[in-house]
Coordinates of C-alpha atoms and ligand atoms in Angstrom, one line a residue:
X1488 CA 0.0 0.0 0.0
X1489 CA 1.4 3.6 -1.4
X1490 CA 0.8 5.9 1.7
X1491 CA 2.8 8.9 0.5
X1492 CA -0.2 10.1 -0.7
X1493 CA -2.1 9.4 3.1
X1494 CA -1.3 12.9 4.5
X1495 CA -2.0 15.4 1.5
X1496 CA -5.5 13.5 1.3
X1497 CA -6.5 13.0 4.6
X1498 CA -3.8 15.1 7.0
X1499 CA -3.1 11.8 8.5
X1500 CA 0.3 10.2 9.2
X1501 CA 1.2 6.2 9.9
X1502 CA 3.0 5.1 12.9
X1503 CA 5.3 2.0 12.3
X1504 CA 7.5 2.1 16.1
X1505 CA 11.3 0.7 14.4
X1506 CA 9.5 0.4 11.1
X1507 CA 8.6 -3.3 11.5
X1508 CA 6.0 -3.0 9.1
X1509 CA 6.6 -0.1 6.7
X1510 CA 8.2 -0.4 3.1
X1511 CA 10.9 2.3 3.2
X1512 CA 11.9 1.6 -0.9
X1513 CA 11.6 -0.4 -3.9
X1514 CA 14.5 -2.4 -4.1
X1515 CA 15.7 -5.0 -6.8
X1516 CA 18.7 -6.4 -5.0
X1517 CA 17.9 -8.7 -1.9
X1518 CA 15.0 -10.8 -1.3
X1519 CA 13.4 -12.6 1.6
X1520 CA 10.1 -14.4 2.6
X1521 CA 10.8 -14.6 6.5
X1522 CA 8.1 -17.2 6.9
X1523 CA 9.7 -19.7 4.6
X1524 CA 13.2 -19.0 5.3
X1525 CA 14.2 -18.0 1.8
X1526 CA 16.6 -15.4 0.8
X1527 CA 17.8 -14.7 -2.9
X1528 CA 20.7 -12.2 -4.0
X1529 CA 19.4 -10.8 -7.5
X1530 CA 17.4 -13.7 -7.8
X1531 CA 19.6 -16.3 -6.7
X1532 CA 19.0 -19.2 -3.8
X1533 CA 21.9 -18.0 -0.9
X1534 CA 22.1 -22.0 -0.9
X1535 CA 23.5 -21.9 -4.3
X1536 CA 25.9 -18.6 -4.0
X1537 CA 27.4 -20.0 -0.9
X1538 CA 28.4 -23.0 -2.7
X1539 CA 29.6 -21.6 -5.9
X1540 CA 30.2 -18.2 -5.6
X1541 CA 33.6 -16.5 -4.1
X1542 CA 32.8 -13.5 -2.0
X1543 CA 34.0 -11.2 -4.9
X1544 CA 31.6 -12.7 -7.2
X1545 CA 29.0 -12.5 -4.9
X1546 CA 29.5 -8.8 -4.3
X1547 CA 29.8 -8.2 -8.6
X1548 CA 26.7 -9.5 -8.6
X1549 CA 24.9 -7.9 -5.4
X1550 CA 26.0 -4.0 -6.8
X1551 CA 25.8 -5.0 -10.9
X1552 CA 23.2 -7.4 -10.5
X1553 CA 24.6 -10.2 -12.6
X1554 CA 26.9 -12.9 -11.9
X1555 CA 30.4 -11.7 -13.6
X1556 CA 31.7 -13.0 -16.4
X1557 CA 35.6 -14.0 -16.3
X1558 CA 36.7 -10.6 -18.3
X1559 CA 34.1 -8.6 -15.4
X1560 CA 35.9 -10.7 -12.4
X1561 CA 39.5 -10.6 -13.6
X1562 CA 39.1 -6.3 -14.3
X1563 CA 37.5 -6.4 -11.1
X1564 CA 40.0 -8.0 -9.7
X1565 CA 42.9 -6.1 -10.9
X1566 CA 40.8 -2.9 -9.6
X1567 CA 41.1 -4.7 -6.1
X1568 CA 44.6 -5.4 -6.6
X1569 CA 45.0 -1.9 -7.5
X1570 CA 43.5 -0.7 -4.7
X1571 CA 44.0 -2.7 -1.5
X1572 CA 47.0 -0.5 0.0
X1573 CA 46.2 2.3 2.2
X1574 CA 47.8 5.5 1.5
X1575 CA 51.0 5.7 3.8
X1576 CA 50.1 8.4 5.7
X1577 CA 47.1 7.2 6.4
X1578 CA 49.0 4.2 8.0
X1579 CA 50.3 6.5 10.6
X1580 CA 46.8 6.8 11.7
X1581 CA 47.3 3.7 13.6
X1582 CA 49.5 4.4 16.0
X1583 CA 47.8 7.1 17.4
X1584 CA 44.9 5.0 18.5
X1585 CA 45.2 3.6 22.0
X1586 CA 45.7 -0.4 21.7
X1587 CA 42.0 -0.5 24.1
X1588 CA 40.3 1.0 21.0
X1589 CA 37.6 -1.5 19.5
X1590 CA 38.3 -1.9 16.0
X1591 CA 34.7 -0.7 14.7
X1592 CA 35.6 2.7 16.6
X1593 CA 38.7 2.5 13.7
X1594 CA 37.0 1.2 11.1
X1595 CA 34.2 4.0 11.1
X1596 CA 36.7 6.3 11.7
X1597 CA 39.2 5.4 9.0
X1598 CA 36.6 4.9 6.3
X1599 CA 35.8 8.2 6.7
X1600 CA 39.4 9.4 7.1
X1601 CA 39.5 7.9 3.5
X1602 CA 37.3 10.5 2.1
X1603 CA 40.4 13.1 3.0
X1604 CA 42.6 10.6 0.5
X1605 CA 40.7 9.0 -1.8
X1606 CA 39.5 12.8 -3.2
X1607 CA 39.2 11.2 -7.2
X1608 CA 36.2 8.4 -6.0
X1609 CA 34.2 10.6 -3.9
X1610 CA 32.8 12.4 -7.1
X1611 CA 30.9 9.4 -8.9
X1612 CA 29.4 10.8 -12.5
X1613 CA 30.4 7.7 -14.5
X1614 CA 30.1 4.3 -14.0
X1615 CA 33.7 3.9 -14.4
X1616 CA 34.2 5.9 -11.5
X1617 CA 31.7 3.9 -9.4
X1618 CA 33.7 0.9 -10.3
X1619 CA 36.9 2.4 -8.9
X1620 CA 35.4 3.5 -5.9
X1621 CA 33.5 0.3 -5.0
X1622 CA 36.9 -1.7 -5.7
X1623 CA 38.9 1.0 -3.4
X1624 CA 36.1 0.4 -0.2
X1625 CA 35.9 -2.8 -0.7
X1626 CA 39.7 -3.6 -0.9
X1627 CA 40.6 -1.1 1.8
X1628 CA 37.8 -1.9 4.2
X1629 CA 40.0 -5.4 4.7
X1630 CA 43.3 -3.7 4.8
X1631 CA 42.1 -1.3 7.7
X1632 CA 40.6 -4.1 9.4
X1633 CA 43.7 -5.9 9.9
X1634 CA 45.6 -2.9 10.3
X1635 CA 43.8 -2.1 13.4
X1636 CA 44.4 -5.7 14.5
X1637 CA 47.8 -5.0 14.0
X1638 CA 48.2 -2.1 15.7
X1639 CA 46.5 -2.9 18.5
X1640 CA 48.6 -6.0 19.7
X1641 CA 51.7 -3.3 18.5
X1642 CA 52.9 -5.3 15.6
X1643 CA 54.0 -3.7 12.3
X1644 CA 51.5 -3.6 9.4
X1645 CA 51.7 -5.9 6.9
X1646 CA 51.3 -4.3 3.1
X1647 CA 48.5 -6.6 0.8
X1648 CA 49.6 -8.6 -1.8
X1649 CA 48.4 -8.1 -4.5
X1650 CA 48.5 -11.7 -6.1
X1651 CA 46.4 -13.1 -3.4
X1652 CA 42.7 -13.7 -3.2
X1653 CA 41.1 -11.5 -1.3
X1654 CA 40.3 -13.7 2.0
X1655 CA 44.1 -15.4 1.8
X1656 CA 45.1 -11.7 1.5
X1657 CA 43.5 -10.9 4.6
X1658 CA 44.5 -13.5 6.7
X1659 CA 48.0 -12.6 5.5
X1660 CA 47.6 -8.7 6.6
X1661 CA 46.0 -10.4 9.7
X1662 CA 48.5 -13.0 10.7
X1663 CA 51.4 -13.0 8.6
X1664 CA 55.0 -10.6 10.3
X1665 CA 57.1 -9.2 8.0
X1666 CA 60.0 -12.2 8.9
X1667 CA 57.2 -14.8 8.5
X1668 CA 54.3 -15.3 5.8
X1669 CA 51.0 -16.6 6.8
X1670 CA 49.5 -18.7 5.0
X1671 CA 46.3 -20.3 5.6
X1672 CA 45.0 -24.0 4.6
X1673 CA 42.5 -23.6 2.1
X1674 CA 40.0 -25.1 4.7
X1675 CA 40.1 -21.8 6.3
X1676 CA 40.4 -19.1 3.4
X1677 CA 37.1 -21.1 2.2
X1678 CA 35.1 -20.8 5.5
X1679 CA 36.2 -17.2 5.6
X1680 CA 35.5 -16.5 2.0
X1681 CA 31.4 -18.2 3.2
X1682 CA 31.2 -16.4 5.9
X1683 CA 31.5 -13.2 3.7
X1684 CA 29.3 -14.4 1.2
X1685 CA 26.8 -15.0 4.2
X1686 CA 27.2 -11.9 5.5
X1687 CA 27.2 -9.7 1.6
X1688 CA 23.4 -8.5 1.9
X1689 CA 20.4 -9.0 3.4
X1690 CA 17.7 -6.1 2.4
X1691 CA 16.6 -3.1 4.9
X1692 CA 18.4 -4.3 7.6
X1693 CA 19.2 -1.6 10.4
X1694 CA 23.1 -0.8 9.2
X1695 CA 21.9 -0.7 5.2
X1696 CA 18.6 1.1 5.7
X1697 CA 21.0 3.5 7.9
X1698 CA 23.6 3.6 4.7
X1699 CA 20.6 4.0 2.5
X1700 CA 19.1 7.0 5.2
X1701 CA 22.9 8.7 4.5
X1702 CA 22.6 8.1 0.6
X1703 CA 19.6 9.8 0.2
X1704 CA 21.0 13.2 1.2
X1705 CA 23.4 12.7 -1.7
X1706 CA 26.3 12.1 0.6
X1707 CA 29.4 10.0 -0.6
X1708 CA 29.6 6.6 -0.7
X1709 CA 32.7 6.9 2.1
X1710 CA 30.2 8.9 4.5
X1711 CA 27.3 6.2 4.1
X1712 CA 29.6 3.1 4.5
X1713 CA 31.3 4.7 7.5
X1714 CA 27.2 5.4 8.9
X1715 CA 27.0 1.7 8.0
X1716 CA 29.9 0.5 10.0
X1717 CA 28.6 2.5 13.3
X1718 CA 24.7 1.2 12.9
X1719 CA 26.2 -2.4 12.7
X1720 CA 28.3 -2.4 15.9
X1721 CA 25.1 -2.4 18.3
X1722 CA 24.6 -5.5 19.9
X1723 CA 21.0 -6.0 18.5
X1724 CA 22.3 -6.0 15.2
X1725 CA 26.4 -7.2 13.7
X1726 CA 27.4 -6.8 17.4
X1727 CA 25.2 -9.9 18.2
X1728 CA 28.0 -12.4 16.5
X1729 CA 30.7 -11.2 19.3
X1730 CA 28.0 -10.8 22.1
X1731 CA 27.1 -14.6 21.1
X1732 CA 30.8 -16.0 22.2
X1733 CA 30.4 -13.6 25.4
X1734 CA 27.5 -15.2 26.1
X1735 CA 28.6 -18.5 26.1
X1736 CA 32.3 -17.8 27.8
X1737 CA 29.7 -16.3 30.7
X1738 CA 27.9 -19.6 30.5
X1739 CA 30.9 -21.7 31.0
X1740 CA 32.8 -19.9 33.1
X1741 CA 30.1 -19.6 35.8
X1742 CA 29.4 -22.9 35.7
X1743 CA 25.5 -21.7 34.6
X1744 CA 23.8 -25.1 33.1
X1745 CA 22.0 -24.7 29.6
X1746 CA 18.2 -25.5 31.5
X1747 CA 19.1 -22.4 33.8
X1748 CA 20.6 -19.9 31.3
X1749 CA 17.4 -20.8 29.2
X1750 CA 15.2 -20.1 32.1
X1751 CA 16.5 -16.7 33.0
X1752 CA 16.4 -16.1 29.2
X1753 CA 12.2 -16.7 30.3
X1754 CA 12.5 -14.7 33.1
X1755 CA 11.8 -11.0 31.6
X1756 CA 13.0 -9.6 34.5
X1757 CA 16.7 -10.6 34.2
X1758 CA 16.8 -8.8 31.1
X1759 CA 18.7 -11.9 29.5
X1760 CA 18.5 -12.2 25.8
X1761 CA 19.8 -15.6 23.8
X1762 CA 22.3 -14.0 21.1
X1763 CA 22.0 -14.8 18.5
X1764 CA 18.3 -16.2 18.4
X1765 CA 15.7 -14.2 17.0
X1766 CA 15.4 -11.8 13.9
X1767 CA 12.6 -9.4 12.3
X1768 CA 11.9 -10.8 9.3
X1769 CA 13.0 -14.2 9.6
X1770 CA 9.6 -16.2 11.5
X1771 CA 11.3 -19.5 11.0
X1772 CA 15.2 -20.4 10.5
X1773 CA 17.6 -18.3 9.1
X1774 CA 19.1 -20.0 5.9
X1775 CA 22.6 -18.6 6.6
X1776 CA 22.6 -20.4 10.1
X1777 CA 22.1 -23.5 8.8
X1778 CA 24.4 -23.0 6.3
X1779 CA 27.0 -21.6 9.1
X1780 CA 26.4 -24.2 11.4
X1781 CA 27.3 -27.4 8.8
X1782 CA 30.5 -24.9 8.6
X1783 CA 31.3 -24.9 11.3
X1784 CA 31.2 -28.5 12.1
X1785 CA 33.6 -29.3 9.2
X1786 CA 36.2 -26.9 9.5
X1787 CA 36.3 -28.0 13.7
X1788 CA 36.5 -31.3 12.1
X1789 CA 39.2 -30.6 9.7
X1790 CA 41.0 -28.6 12.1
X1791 CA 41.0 -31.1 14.7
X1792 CA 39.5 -28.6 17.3
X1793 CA 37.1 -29.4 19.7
X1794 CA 35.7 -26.0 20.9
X1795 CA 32.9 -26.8 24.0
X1796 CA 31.6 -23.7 22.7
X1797 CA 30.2 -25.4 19.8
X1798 CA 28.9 -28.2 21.7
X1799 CA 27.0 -25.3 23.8
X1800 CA 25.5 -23.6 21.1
X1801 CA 24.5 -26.9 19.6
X1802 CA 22.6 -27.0 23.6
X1803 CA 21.5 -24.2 24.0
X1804 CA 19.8 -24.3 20.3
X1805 CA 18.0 -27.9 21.3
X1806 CA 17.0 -26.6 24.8
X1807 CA 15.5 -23.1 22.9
X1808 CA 14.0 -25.1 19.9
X1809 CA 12.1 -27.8 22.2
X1810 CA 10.5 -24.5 24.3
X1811 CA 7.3 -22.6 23.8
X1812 CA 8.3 -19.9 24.9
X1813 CA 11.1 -19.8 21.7
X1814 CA 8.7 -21.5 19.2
X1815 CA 5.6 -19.5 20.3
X1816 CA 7.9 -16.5 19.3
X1817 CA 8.9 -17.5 16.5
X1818 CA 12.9 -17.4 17.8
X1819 CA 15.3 -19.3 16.0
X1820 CA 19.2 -19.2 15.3
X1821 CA 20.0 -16.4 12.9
X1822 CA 23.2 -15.8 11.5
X1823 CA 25.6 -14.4 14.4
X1824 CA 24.2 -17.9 16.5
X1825 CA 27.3 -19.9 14.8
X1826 CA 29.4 -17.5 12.8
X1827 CA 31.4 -16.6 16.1
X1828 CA 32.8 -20.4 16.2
X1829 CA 33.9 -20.1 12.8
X1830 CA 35.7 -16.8 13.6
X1831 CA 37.4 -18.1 16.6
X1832 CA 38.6 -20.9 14.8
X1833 CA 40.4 -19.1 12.5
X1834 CA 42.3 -17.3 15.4
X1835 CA 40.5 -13.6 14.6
X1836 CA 40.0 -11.9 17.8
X1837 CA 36.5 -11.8 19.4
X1838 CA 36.6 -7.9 19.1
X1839 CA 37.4 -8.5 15.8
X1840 CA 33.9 -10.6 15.1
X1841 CA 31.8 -7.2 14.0
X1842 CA 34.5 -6.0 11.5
X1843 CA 33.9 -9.3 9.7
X1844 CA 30.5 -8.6 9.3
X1845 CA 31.3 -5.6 8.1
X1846 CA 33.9 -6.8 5.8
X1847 CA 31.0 -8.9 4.3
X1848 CA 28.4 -6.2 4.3
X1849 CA 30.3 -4.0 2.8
X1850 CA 29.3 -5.1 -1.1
X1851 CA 25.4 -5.0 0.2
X1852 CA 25.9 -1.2 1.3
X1853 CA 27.5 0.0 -2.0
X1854 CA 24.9 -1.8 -3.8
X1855 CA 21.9 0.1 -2.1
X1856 CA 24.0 3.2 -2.4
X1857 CA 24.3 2.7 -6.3
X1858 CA 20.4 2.4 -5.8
X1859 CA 19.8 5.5 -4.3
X1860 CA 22.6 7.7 -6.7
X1861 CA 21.8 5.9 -9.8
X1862 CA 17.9 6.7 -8.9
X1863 CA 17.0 10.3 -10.8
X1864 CA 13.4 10.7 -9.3
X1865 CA 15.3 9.7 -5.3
X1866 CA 14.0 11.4 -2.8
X1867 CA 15.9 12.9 0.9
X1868 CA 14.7 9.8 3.4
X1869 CA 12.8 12.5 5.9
X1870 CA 10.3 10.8 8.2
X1871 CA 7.4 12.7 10.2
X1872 CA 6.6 12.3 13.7
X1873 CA 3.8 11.9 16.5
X1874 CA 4.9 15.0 19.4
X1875 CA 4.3 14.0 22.3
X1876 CA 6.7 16.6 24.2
X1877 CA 5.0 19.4 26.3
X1878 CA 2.0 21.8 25.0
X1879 CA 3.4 25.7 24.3
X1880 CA 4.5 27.8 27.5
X1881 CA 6.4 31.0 27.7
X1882 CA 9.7 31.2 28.4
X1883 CA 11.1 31.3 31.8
X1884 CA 13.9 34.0 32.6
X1885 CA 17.4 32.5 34.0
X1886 CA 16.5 35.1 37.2
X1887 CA 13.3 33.5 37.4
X1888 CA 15.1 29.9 36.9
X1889 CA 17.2 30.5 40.0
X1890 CA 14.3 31.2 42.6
X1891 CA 13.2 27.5 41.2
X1892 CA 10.7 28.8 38.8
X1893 CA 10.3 26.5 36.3
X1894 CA 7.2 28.0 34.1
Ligands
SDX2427 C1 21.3 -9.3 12.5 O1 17.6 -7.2 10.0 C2 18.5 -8.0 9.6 O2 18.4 -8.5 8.5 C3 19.7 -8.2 10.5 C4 20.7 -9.3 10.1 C5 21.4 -8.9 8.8 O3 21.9 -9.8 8.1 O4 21.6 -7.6 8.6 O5 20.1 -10.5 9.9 C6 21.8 -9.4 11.1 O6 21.3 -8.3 13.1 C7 20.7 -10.6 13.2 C8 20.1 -10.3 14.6 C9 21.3 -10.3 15.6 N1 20.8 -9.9 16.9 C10 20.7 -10.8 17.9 O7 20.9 -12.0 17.8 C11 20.3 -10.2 19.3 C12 19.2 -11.0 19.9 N2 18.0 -10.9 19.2 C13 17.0 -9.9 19.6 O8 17.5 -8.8 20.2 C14 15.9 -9.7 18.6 O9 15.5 -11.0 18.2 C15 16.1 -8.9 17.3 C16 16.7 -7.6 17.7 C17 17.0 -9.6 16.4 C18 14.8 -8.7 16.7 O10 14.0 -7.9 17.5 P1 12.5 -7.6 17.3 O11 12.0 -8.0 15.9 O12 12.3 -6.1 17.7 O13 11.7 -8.6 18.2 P2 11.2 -8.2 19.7 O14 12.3 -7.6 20.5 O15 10.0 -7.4 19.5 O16 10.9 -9.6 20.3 C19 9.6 -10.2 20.2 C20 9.5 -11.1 21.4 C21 9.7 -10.4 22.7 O17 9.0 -11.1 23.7 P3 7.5 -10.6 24.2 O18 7.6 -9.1 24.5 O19 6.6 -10.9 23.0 O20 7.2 -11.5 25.4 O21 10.6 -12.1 21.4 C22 11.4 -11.9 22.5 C23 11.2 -10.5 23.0 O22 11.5 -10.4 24.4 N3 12.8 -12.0 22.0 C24 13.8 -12.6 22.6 C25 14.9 -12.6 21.8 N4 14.6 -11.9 20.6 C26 13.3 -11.6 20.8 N5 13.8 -13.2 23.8 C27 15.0 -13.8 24.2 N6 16.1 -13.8 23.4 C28 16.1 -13.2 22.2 N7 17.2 -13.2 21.4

């Protein structure tokens, strides 16, 4: 239903508290049915992308809407290549950030430091240029990732390579010293590279609505990624994957059993969520969990780990998924319920988990960004209101204030 029409013809508004049920744009690049647990990138089954597609391919086809063909991927590719070193003074950036800093503090801040270096790709008029830019973000957003990781356990940055793929050329900015390469099993480049692909889009969530909020005033692409990145961090949202290990480390190191955590999950009163479970749109399971969890359990396998976390998860999803008071809510795993394990098996740091989801999302933002600037009739995103503050009242003068008048 087209309500932008409601007020001029009837001087009413709608009230949608968090938008749960309000339309914000017509958009052709994600979709999901939350009842059946499907979700499609430009038309595509996520079951099929994550098996087939690398990240980079999934992103070419998330912001060009088509899956590449090898002449798109390999100039794509050379454009990341091109473009994965950060300018060198921008490397000095680092060091002045205390090693406490959380790295989505840096991140946010150093995409939009970008914008002071990157001057040619923040004026987009041809689609050459948009190609350039969206190759620069999402090449850089990986460099400063693990450049933050590296500064903050005071280790010297590690310049990209640029003959690597672009997960194995993470995990060498991330883990590799400059007396000793990195480099990582294909095992765990792969998982990475799924848990990107995972991650690369998923409609109007809160971080790309919030990018897509930014667009609309015609700012740059840097200065709506950078929103992105901030949205993202809250623990409702891409903070839930870290908040999901915390959880459990609380679990195990108080000794809390899975029937008790679940009932003061129950209890309202505590205030105690289960990370992880729940989600909007999703009224039944979350396609990329399922996909995560069967990831989980065969890189643990091929990496001969046993992580009790995993075996906790896999508890704490039984005890939820056997209870009312989950299934008469409609609660089930969503993506951050299982990505955590994959992330801590590969050795990045817990602090580290939200930058990897924005790592992944990063292809999803440009794409609803090219929406918005490639969209002539787009509109400033400018919500109304109900006021509820206080009825009109004169105003009190600061003599009057100080003898406790207050109107
Ligand atoms: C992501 O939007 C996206 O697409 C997001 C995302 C993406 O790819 O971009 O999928 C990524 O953000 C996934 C969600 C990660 N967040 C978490 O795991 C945090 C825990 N989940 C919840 O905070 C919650 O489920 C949300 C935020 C995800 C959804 O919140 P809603 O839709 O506003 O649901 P709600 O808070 O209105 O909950 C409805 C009921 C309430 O109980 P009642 O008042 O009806 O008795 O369900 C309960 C809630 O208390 N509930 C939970 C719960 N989530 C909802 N109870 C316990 N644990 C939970 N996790």
């Amino acid at each position: 239903m087209d309500i932008s029409k409601l007020r001029a013809q009837t001087g009413y508004i709608t009230l949608d508290d968090g938008y749960g049920n309000t339309g914000s744009c017509e958009s052709a690049i994600t979709f999901i049915d939350g009842d059946k647990g499907i979700l499609r990138y430009r038309g595509y089954a996520i079951e099929e992308v994550a098996q087939h597609s690398s990240f980079i391919e999934a992103a070419q086809l998330l912001i060009w809407g088509e899956l590449p063909t090898k002449a798109e991927r390999d100039r794509f590719g050379q454009l990341l290549g091109e473009n994965a070193a950060l300018p060198e003074p921008m490397r000095r950036h680092f060091s002045s950030f205390p090693p406490s800093a959380h790295p989505m503090a840096i991140l946010s801040a150093m995409i939009n430091a970008l914008q002071a270096y990157d001057l040619p790709h923040l004026k987009i008029d041809t689609p050459e240029q948009f190609e350039v830019a969206a190759a620069s973000l999402i090449s850089k957003v990986r460099t400063l990732a693990a450049a933050s990781y590296k500064s903050s356990i005071d280790e010297a940055l590690v310049y990209p390579r640029p003959d690597l793929k672009y997960a194995e050329n993470f995990l060498h900015m991330m883990f590799s010293k400059p007396y000793q390469e990195y480099v990582p099993t294909p095992e765990v480049a792969g998982a990475l590279n799924l848990l990107l692909v995972l991650h690369a889009d998923h409609e109007q969530n809160c971080s790309t609505s919030t990018v897509r909020m930014v667009a609309s005033s015609q700012a740059n692409l840097y200065a709506s990624a950078a929103a992105g990145v901030c949205a993202l961090w809250g623990p409702l949202h891409g903070g839930a994957n870290q908040a999901v290990i915390e959880m459990l480390e609380q679990i195990e190191e108080q000794g809390i059993s899975v029937k008790d955590y679940v009932a003061r999950v129950k209890d309202k009163t505590a205030g105690v969520k289960l990370m992880g479970f729940g989600h909007r749109v999703y009224r039944n399971f979350d396609p990329r969990a399922s996909i995560i969890k069967k990831a989980a359990d065969a890189l643990l396998d091929k990496m001969h780990i046993q992580d009790p976390k995993l075996e906790l998860a896999r508890e704490l999803e039984a005890a939820a998924l056997s209870d009312d008071y989950f299934t008469e809510r409609k609660l089930y795993p969503n993506v951050d319920f299982y990505s955590g394990i994959i992330l801590k098996a590969i050795g990045i740091p817990i602090d580290m988990f939200t930058v990897m989801f924005a790592i992944g999302r990063m292809p999803g933002w440009i794409a609803n960004w090219k929406e918005i600037h490639d969209n002539p009739t787009a509109r400033i995103y400018r919500p109304r209101q109900i006021y509820t503050g206080p009825t009109p009242r004169p105003f009190v003068e600061r003599r009057d204030r100080h003898h406790g008048i207050r109107s």
